[in-house]
Amino acid sequence: MKTYIYFLFGILVLAILPLRSDDGSKVVAGEKKTAPVVTKADSEDWKPDWLTELSLTFRESYDSNVYDSNVPPLANRDSMISTISPKIDINFVPMIGDKDAGLEKLTLCYNPVISYYHAETGENNTAHNISNLIKGEAGDFSYDLSNLFTVVDGNTVSLAYPNGYNGYAARAAWGRRSHLDEIGKLSLCYDISKDWFVRTTAQTLYQDFGTRLMSMVPGYLNFIDRFDVNVGPDVGYHFTKDFAVTLGYRAGHQGQSIFGNNQGPTGSGGSDNNNYQRALVGLEGKPWPWLKLEISAGPDFRHYGNDIPTDSAVNEDRNFNRIFCDSKATFLLTRNDTLSFLAKQWQWLSSTSVATYQDETYRMGYKRQWTKDFSSEIFIQHAEVDYDSYTPPGRDDSVNTVGTTLVYQLNKHVTMDFGYSVDRGGSAYMPGAIQPVGRDFTCHLVTLGTAYKF
């Protein structure tokens, strides 16, 4: 309840702040103010050069199906959600003061998100988001290192879906519970000539779940720690200053904790650890002023460990080949109209069992800048989890989303937004198998937010 009071207080404060003039004096309706004499000191922004952003966001939401389920006891349980999110983003380069050092960015950002579920207090959580970026160049050499750490302080007891669940319900469950996420990327690039360059790239993804393991609770979700790491070179050629094509190779490893540690009825004592190699073709930058591309795609060759059963969908020699794709395309139709596409497809490990799956996401969005201060966006998205091994085999979970967002900037400090989306999830097994009951769900989400940038 305290969070809800803080939220209402914040809305009141942000409503009052715009009613003050730039010099801080109160504006009375109908009163004419004499324009003050503006000096250079008065016109300059008060923020120091090293403070990139200092903001505070309040958001009130309604979730019609918190647990993404239509089967009791978790079916269609709704809740209002109050969220507070302060943010501070610091760039240390201005503090260093040496422009010849080649350091472009050295940033640290802290952006916690505090969420209070009024009707489902077990979902209350605080997500501590900490990110950093180091970027610079020295002659023909350039580097880029980024990391995002998310530490969620939430419930340490998971959820139980005794009648089965859609895979996306599990994602909602662990996303609000105690866990640690880390996403990192390192890029080291050397320009051989004006047109040719070579680059080494490394990526990491790590998830450490902090929920309690239980063995005798029907349908209880025991989450398994998992990670992905890969590294490899790229060779690139610049067709123009802003557009390049690349050929690359990645060697990687995916790891999963031993699921049998929980001694649960589905614990097998095995894991889906595997090694993989990728051959990639990439397109980067702007071939034309109206088109921006970030495309990386190619074959993905897998070899799994001995824990994979030979009667699974994986071949008996435990080799498995798929297509990897991580691509974005943005079309600037006019100065005010933008059309964007996203496609991601990759092989990943289940968070709840010894099972691998193809994780796919496809999204299309259209954004319109109606005026200088008002914009809108509509989008559609299809996400799918296609399991490679399951009992019975061939399980395929999906969720389709349609949504819109409206954003209005009241002044240089205050921005308001309204959003609505609807998710429709479904689950099915291969033809001929008994189709599951209770894995379909519908969820409506409405949000209203106010942000103040200092």
Coordinates of C-alpha atoms in Angstrom, one line a residue:
M1 CA 0.0 0.0 0.0
K2 CA 2.9 2.3 0.7
T3 CA 4.1 2.0 -2.9
Y4 CA 0.6 3.0 -4.1
I5 CA 0.7 6.1 -1.9
Y6 CA 4.1 7.0 -3.3
F7 CA 2.8 6.6 -6.8
L8 CA -0.1 9.0 -6.2
F9 CA 2.2 11.5 -4.5
G10 CA 4.6 11.3 -7.5
I11 CA 1.8 12.0 -10.0
L12 CA 0.8 15.0 -7.9
V13 CA 4.3 16.4 -7.8
L14 CA 4.8 16.0 -11.5
A15 CA 1.5 17.6 -12.2
I16 CA 2.5 20.7 -10.1
L17 CA 6.0 21.0 -11.6
P18 CA 4.9 22.0 -15.1
L19 CA 2.9 24.9 -13.6
R20 CA 6.1 26.7 -12.8
S21 CA 8.1 28.8 -15.1
D22 CA 11.7 28.2 -16.0
D23 CA 12.8 30.6 -13.2
G24 CA 10.9 28.6 -10.6
S25 CA 8.2 31.2 -9.9
K26 CA 4.5 30.1 -9.8
V27 CA 2.4 30.9 -12.8
V28 CA -1.1 32.3 -12.1
A29 CA -3.7 31.8 -14.7
G30 CA -4.3 35.0 -16.7
E31 CA -1.3 36.8 -15.3
K32 CA 1.2 38.4 -17.7
K33 CA 4.8 38.0 -16.8
T34 CA 7.5 40.3 -17.8
A35 CA 10.2 38.5 -19.6
P36 CA 13.3 38.3 -17.4
V37 CA 16.7 39.3 -18.6
V38 CA 18.4 36.1 -19.7
T39 CA 22.1 35.9 -19.0
K40 CA 24.4 33.2 -20.3
A41 CA 24.5 31.5 -16.9
D42 CA 20.7 31.5 -16.8
S43 CA 20.3 29.9 -20.2
E44 CA 22.7 27.1 -19.6
D45 CA 21.4 23.7 -18.5
W46 CA 22.1 23.2 -14.8
K47 CA 23.2 19.6 -15.3
P48 CA 27.0 18.9 -15.4
D49 CA 28.5 17.5 -18.6
W50 CA 29.0 14.1 -17.0
L51 CA 25.3 13.6 -16.0
T52 CA 23.7 12.1 -19.1
E53 CA 20.3 11.5 -17.5
L54 CA 18.6 11.9 -14.2
S55 CA 14.9 10.9 -14.2
L56 CA 12.0 9.5 -12.3
T57 CA 9.1 7.5 -13.8
F58 CA 5.8 6.6 -12.2
R59 CA 3.6 4.0 -13.9
E60 CA 0.2 2.5 -13.1
S61 CA -0.8 -0.7 -14.9
Y62 CA -3.6 -3.2 -15.1
D63 CA -2.8 -6.9 -15.9
S64 CA -5.8 -9.1 -16.6
N65 CA -4.0 -12.4 -16.3
V66 CA -0.9 -12.1 -14.0
Y67 CA 0.1 -15.7 -14.4
D68 CA -0.8 -16.3 -18.1
S69 CA -3.1 -19.2 -17.3
N70 CA -6.7 -20.2 -17.7
V71 CA -6.6 -23.1 -15.4
P72 CA -7.3 -22.9 -11.6
P73 CA -5.9 -22.0 -9.2
L74 CA -4.0 -19.4 -11.2
A75 CA -6.5 -18.7 -13.9
N76 CA -7.2 -15.2 -15.0
R77 CA -6.1 -13.5 -11.8
D78 CA -5.9 -9.8 -12.4
S79 CA -4.1 -7.0 -10.5
M80 CA -3.3 -3.3 -10.6
I81 CA 0.4 -2.7 -10.6
S82 CA 2.2 0.4 -9.3
T83 CA 5.8 1.0 -10.5
I84 CA 8.4 3.5 -9.5
S85 CA 11.6 3.7 -11.5
P86 CA 14.4 6.3 -10.8
K87 CA 17.3 6.5 -13.3
I88 CA 20.8 8.0 -13.2
D89 CA 23.2 7.7 -16.1
I90 CA 26.7 9.0 -15.8
N91 CA 29.4 9.4 -18.5
F92 CA 32.8 9.7 -16.9
V93 CA 34.6 11.0 -20.0
P94 CA 34.1 14.7 -19.2
M95 CA 35.6 14.1 -15.8
I96 CA 38.7 12.7 -17.3
G97 CA 39.1 15.7 -19.6
D98 CA 41.7 14.2 -22.0
K99 CA 40.2 14.5 -25.4
D100 CA 43.2 12.9 -27.0
A101 CA 42.8 9.6 -25.1
G102 CA 40.4 8.2 -27.7
L103 CA 37.8 7.4 -25.1
E104 CA 34.4 8.2 -26.4
K105 CA 32.1 6.8 -23.7
L106 CA 32.7 5.5 -20.2
T107 CA 29.2 5.2 -18.7
L108 CA 27.5 3.7 -15.7
C109 CA 23.7 3.6 -15.4
Y110 CA 21.5 2.5 -12.5
N111 CA 17.8 2.1 -13.2
P112 CA 15.9 0.2 -10.5
V113 CA 12.3 -0.8 -11.2
I114 CA 10.1 -1.2 -8.1
S115 CA 6.8 -3.0 -8.8
Y116 CA 3.9 -3.5 -6.4
Y117 CA 1.0 -5.9 -7.3
H118 CA -2.0 -4.8 -5.4
A119 CA -4.0 -8.0 -5.7
E120 CA -1.1 -10.5 -6.0
T121 CA 1.5 -9.3 -3.4
G122 CA 3.6 -12.4 -3.9
E123 CA 4.7 -10.9 -7.2
N124 CA 6.1 -7.7 -5.7
N125 CA 9.7 -7.3 -6.7
T126 CA 12.5 -4.8 -7.3
A127 CA 14.7 -5.2 -10.4
H128 CA 18.1 -3.5 -10.0
N129 CA 19.3 -2.8 -13.6
I130 CA 23.0 -1.8 -13.8
S131 CA 24.6 -1.2 -17.1
N132 CA 27.9 0.1 -18.3
L133 CA 29.5 1.0 -21.7
I134 CA 33.1 1.5 -22.6
K135 CA 33.7 2.8 -26.1
G136 CA 36.6 4.4 -27.9
E137 CA 39.2 4.4 -30.6
A138 CA 42.9 4.8 -31.1
G139 CA 44.1 5.3 -34.7
D140 CA 42.8 2.3 -36.7
F141 CA 41.8 0.4 -33.6
S142 CA 38.4 0.7 -31.9
Y143 CA 36.7 -1.1 -29.0
D144 CA 33.2 -1.4 -27.5
L145 CA 32.3 -3.2 -24.3
S146 CA 28.8 -3.3 -22.8
N147 CA 27.2 -5.1 -19.9
L148 CA 23.8 -5.3 -18.4
F149 CA 23.3 -6.8 -15.0
T150 CA 19.8 -7.3 -13.6
V151 CA 19.4 -8.4 -10.0
V152 CA 15.8 -9.1 -9.1
D153 CA 14.9 -9.0 -5.4
G154 CA 11.6 -10.9 -5.4
N155 CA 9.8 -14.0 -4.1
T156 CA 12.1 -17.0 -3.6
V157 CA 9.2 -19.4 -3.9
S158 CA 8.2 -20.3 -7.4
L159 CA 4.7 -21.0 -8.8
A160 CA 2.9 -24.3 -9.2
Y161 CA 0.9 -25.1 -12.4
P162 CA -0.6 -28.5 -11.5
N163 CA -2.6 -28.7 -14.8
G164 CA 0.2 -27.7 -17.1
Y165 CA 1.3 -24.3 -18.4
N166 CA 2.4 -22.5 -21.5
G167 CA 6.2 -21.8 -21.7
Y168 CA 5.6 -18.1 -21.6
A169 CA 3.9 -18.4 -18.2
A170 CA 7.2 -19.7 -16.9
R171 CA 9.0 -16.7 -18.2
A172 CA 6.6 -14.4 -16.5
A173 CA 7.1 -16.4 -13.3
W174 CA 10.9 -16.3 -13.1
G175 CA 11.1 -12.7 -14.4
R176 CA 9.5 -11.5 -11.2
R177 CA 11.3 -13.8 -8.8
S178 CA 14.7 -13.7 -7.2
H179 CA 17.4 -14.2 -9.9
L180 CA 20.4 -12.6 -11.6
D181 CA 20.7 -11.9 -15.3
E182 CA 23.9 -10.8 -17.1
I183 CA 24.2 -9.9 -20.8
G184 CA 27.7 -8.8 -22.1
K185 CA 29.3 -8.0 -25.4
L186 CA 32.9 -7.1 -26.4
S187 CA 33.9 -6.0 -29.8
L188 CA 37.6 -5.2 -30.9
C189 CA 37.9 -3.8 -34.4
Y190 CA 41.0 -3.0 -36.6
D191 CA 40.7 -1.1 -39.9
I192 CA 43.1 -2.7 -42.3
S193 CA 42.4 -0.1 -44.9
K194 CA 39.7 2.5 -45.8
D195 CA 37.4 -0.3 -46.9
W196 CA 38.5 -3.5 -45.1
F197 CA 38.3 -4.3 -41.4
V198 CA 38.7 -7.3 -39.0
R199 CA 36.9 -7.7 -35.7
T200 CA 36.7 -10.0 -32.8
T201 CA 33.4 -10.4 -30.9
A202 CA 32.5 -12.1 -27.7
Q203 CA 29.1 -12.4 -26.1
T204 CA 27.8 -13.8 -22.8
L205 CA 24.4 -14.6 -21.3
Y206 CA 24.0 -15.9 -17.8
Q207 CA 20.9 -16.6 -15.7
D208 CA 21.2 -17.6 -12.0
F209 CA 17.8 -18.4 -10.5
G210 CA 17.3 -17.9 -6.8
T211 CA 14.0 -19.7 -6.3
R212 CA 13.7 -22.6 -3.8
L213 CA 13.8 -26.1 -5.2
M214 CA 10.9 -28.4 -4.2
S215 CA 10.3 -32.1 -5.0
M216 CA 6.8 -33.0 -4.0
V217 CA 4.6 -30.1 -5.1
P218 CA 2.7 -31.0 -8.3
G219 CA 3.4 -28.6 -11.1
Y220 CA 6.0 -26.6 -9.2
L221 CA 8.5 -24.8 -11.4
N222 CA 12.0 -25.7 -10.5
F223 CA 14.2 -23.2 -12.4
I224 CA 17.6 -24.3 -13.7
D225 CA 20.6 -22.0 -14.0
R226 CA 21.8 -21.7 -17.6
F227 CA 24.3 -19.7 -19.7
D228 CA 25.6 -19.1 -23.2
V229 CA 29.0 -17.8 -24.3
N230 CA 30.6 -17.5 -27.7
V231 CA 33.5 -15.8 -29.4
G232 CA 34.8 -15.4 -32.9
P233 CA 36.1 -13.2 -35.7
D234 CA 34.5 -11.1 -38.5
V235 CA 36.0 -9.9 -41.7
G236 CA 34.1 -6.9 -43.2
Y237 CA 34.1 -4.7 -46.3
H238 CA 32.7 -1.1 -46.4
F239 CA 30.7 -0.6 -49.6
T240 CA 30.2 3.0 -48.4
K241 CA 31.2 4.9 -45.3
D242 CA 27.9 3.9 -43.6
F243 CA 27.3 0.4 -44.9
A244 CA 29.3 -2.8 -44.7
V245 CA 29.0 -6.6 -45.3
T246 CA 30.7 -9.1 -43.0
L247 CA 31.6 -12.8 -42.9
G248 CA 32.0 -14.3 -39.4
Y249 CA 32.5 -17.4 -37.3
R250 CA 31.4 -18.1 -33.8
A251 CA 32.5 -20.9 -31.4
G252 CA 30.3 -21.2 -28.4
H253 CA 29.1 -23.3 -25.4
Q254 CA 25.8 -23.5 -23.6
G255 CA 25.6 -24.9 -20.1
Q256 CA 22.8 -25.9 -17.7
S257 CA 22.8 -27.0 -14.1
I258 CA 22.1 -30.6 -13.2
F259 CA 18.4 -30.8 -12.9
G260 CA 18.4 -33.9 -10.8
N261 CA 19.7 -31.8 -7.8
N262 CA 16.1 -31.0 -6.9
Q263 CA 15.1 -34.7 -6.6
G264 CA 11.8 -33.8 -8.2
P265 CA 9.6 -36.3 -10.1
T266 CA 10.9 -35.0 -13.4
G267 CA 14.5 -34.6 -12.4
S268 CA 16.7 -36.7 -14.7
G269 CA 20.1 -35.9 -13.2
G270 CA 21.2 -34.7 -16.6
S271 CA 21.7 -31.5 -18.5
D272 CA 21.6 -30.1 -22.0
N273 CA 25.2 -28.9 -22.1
N274 CA 26.4 -28.5 -25.7
N275 CA 29.0 -26.9 -28.0
Y276 CA 28.2 -25.1 -31.2
Q277 CA 29.7 -23.4 -34.2
R278 CA 28.1 -20.7 -36.4
A279 CA 29.0 -19.4 -39.9
L280 CA 27.5 -15.9 -40.2
V281 CA 26.8 -13.3 -42.9
G282 CA 26.1 -9.8 -41.8
L283 CA 24.8 -6.5 -43.1
E284 CA 25.5 -3.4 -41.1
G285 CA 24.6 0.3 -41.4
K286 CA 22.7 2.3 -44.0
P287 CA 22.9 1.3 -47.7
W288 CA 20.5 4.2 -48.3
P289 CA 19.5 7.1 -46.1
W290 CA 16.1 5.7 -45.6
L291 CA 17.1 2.2 -44.6
K292 CA 19.1 0.9 -41.6
L293 CA 20.2 -2.8 -41.3
E294 CA 21.5 -4.9 -38.5
I295 CA 21.5 -8.4 -39.9
S296 CA 23.4 -11.5 -38.7
A297 CA 22.4 -15.0 -40.0
G298 CA 23.8 -18.4 -40.8
P299 CA 23.8 -22.1 -40.0
D300 CA 24.2 -23.3 -36.4
F301 CA 25.9 -26.7 -35.8
R302 CA 25.4 -28.3 -32.4
H303 CA 26.9 -31.3 -30.5
Y304 CA 25.2 -32.3 -27.2
G305 CA 26.6 -34.2 -24.3
N306 CA 25.8 -37.8 -23.3
D307 CA 22.9 -36.7 -21.1
I308 CA 20.7 -36.2 -24.1
P309 CA 18.7 -39.4 -24.6
T310 CA 19.1 -41.1 -27.9
D311 CA 15.3 -41.4 -28.4
S312 CA 14.9 -37.7 -28.3
A313 CA 14.3 -35.4 -31.3
V314 CA 18.1 -34.9 -31.4
N315 CA 19.9 -37.4 -33.6
E316 CA 21.5 -40.5 -32.1
D317 CA 24.9 -39.1 -32.7
R318 CA 23.7 -36.0 -30.7
N319 CA 24.4 -33.6 -33.6
F320 CA 21.8 -31.1 -34.4
N321 CA 21.8 -28.3 -37.0
R322 CA 19.5 -25.2 -37.2
I323 CA 19.5 -21.7 -38.6
F324 CA 20.6 -18.7 -36.4
C325 CA 19.2 -15.3 -37.1
D326 CA 19.4 -12.0 -35.2
S327 CA 18.3 -9.2 -37.5
K328 CA 16.7 -5.8 -37.5
A329 CA 15.6 -3.5 -40.4
T330 CA 14.3 0.1 -40.0
F331 CA 12.7 2.0 -42.9
L332 CA 12.4 5.8 -42.7
L333 CA 9.3 6.1 -44.9
T334 CA 9.0 9.9 -44.3
R335 CA 10.6 12.3 -41.9
N336 CA 7.7 11.4 -39.5
D337 CA 7.0 7.7 -40.3
T338 CA 9.2 4.7 -39.4
L339 CA 8.6 1.1 -40.1
S340 CA 10.7 -1.5 -38.3
F341 CA 11.1 -5.3 -38.4
L342 CA 12.8 -7.7 -36.0
A343 CA 13.6 -11.4 -36.5
K344 CA 15.4 -13.6 -34.0
Q345 CA 15.8 -17.3 -34.1
W346 CA 18.3 -19.3 -32.0
Q347 CA 18.7 -22.6 -30.0
W348 CA 18.4 -22.3 -26.2
L349 CA 18.0 -24.4 -23.1
S350 CA 14.8 -24.9 -21.1
S351 CA 14.7 -23.1 -17.7
T352 CA 12.5 -25.9 -16.1
S353 CA 13.6 -29.2 -17.6
V354 CA 16.2 -31.2 -19.6
A355 CA 14.9 -30.0 -23.0
T356 CA 16.2 -27.8 -25.8
Y357 CA 14.2 -25.6 -28.0
Q358 CA 14.2 -23.2 -30.9
D359 CA 13.4 -19.7 -29.6
E360 CA 11.8 -17.5 -32.3
T361 CA 10.6 -13.9 -32.2
Y362 CA 9.2 -11.8 -35.1
R363 CA 8.1 -8.3 -34.6
M364 CA 6.8 -5.5 -36.9
G365 CA 6.2 -1.9 -35.7
Y366 CA 5.0 1.4 -37.2
K367 CA 5.8 4.7 -35.5
R368 CA 4.3 8.0 -36.4
Q369 CA 5.5 11.4 -35.2
W370 CA 2.2 13.4 -35.4
T371 CA 3.6 16.7 -33.9
K372 CA 6.8 17.8 -32.3
D373 CA 5.4 16.6 -28.9
F374 CA 3.1 13.7 -29.8
S375 CA 3.9 10.3 -31.3
S376 CA 2.3 6.9 -31.5
E377 CA 3.4 3.3 -32.3
I378 CA 1.5 0.1 -33.2
F379 CA 3.1 -3.3 -33.3
I380 CA 2.4 -7.0 -33.8
Q381 CA 4.7 -9.8 -32.5
H382 CA 4.8 -13.5 -32.8
A383 CA 7.0 -15.5 -30.3
E384 CA 7.4 -19.3 -30.4
V385 CA 9.2 -22.0 -28.4
D386 CA 9.5 -25.2 -30.5
Y387 CA 10.9 -28.0 -28.2
D388 CA 13.3 -30.5 -29.7
S389 CA 12.8 -33.2 -27.0
Y390 CA 9.8 -33.5 -24.7
T391 CA 7.4 -36.2 -23.5
P392 CA 5.4 -36.6 -25.6
P393 CA 7.6 -35.1 -28.4
G394 CA 6.8 -32.1 -30.5
R395 CA 5.5 -29.6 -27.9
D396 CA 5.2 -26.1 -29.5
D397 CA 4.3 -23.0 -27.3
S398 CA 3.5 -19.6 -28.8
V399 CA 2.1 -16.2 -28.0
N400 CA 0.8 -13.5 -30.4
T401 CA 0.8 -9.9 -29.3
V402 CA -0.8 -6.7 -30.7
G403 CA -0.2 -3.4 -29.0
T404 CA 0.0 0.4 -29.2
T405 CA 1.8 3.2 -27.3
L406 CA 1.0 6.9 -27.2
V407 CA 3.6 9.3 -26.0
Y408 CA 3.1 13.0 -25.3
Q409 CA 5.8 15.4 -24.1
L410 CA 4.3 18.2 -22.0
N411 CA 7.6 20.1 -21.8
K412 CA 11.3 19.4 -21.8
H413 CA 11.0 17.8 -18.4
V414 CA 7.7 15.9 -18.4
T415 CA 6.6 13.0 -20.7
M416 CA 3.4 11.0 -20.4
D417 CA 2.7 7.7 -22.1
F418 CA -0.3 5.3 -22.5
G419 CA 0.0 1.7 -23.7
Y420 CA -2.3 -1.2 -24.4
S421 CA -1.4 -4.7 -25.5
V422 CA -3.1 -8.1 -25.7
D423 CA -1.3 -11.5 -25.6
R424 CA -2.9 -14.7 -26.9
G425 CA -1.0 -17.8 -26.1
G426 CA -1.4 -21.3 -27.2
S427 CA 0.3 -24.7 -26.9
A428 CA 0.2 -27.8 -29.0
Y429 CA 1.9 -31.2 -29.6
M430 CA 2.7 -32.8 -32.9
P431 CA -0.2 -34.3 -35.0
G432 CA -1.4 -37.6 -33.6
A433 CA -0.5 -36.8 -30.0
I434 CA -3.0 -36.0 -27.3
Q435 CA -3.4 -32.2 -27.4
P436 CA -3.0 -30.5 -24.0
V437 CA -5.8 -28.7 -22.2
G438 CA -5.4 -25.5 -20.3
R439 CA -2.3 -24.1 -22.0
D440 CA -4.1 -21.4 -23.9
F441 CA -4.4 -17.9 -22.3
T442 CA -5.4 -14.3 -23.0
C443 CA -3.8 -11.4 -21.2
H444 CA -4.7 -7.7 -21.5
L445 CA -2.2 -5.1 -20.2
V446 CA -3.0 -1.4 -19.9
T447 CA -0.4 1.1 -18.7
L448 CA -0.3 4.8 -17.9
G449 CA 3.1 6.4 -17.1
T450 CA 4.6 9.8 -16.3
A451 CA 8.3 10.5 -16.5
Y452 CA 10.2 13.6 -15.2
K453 CA 13.7 14.3 -16.5
F454 CA 15.6 16.7 -14.2

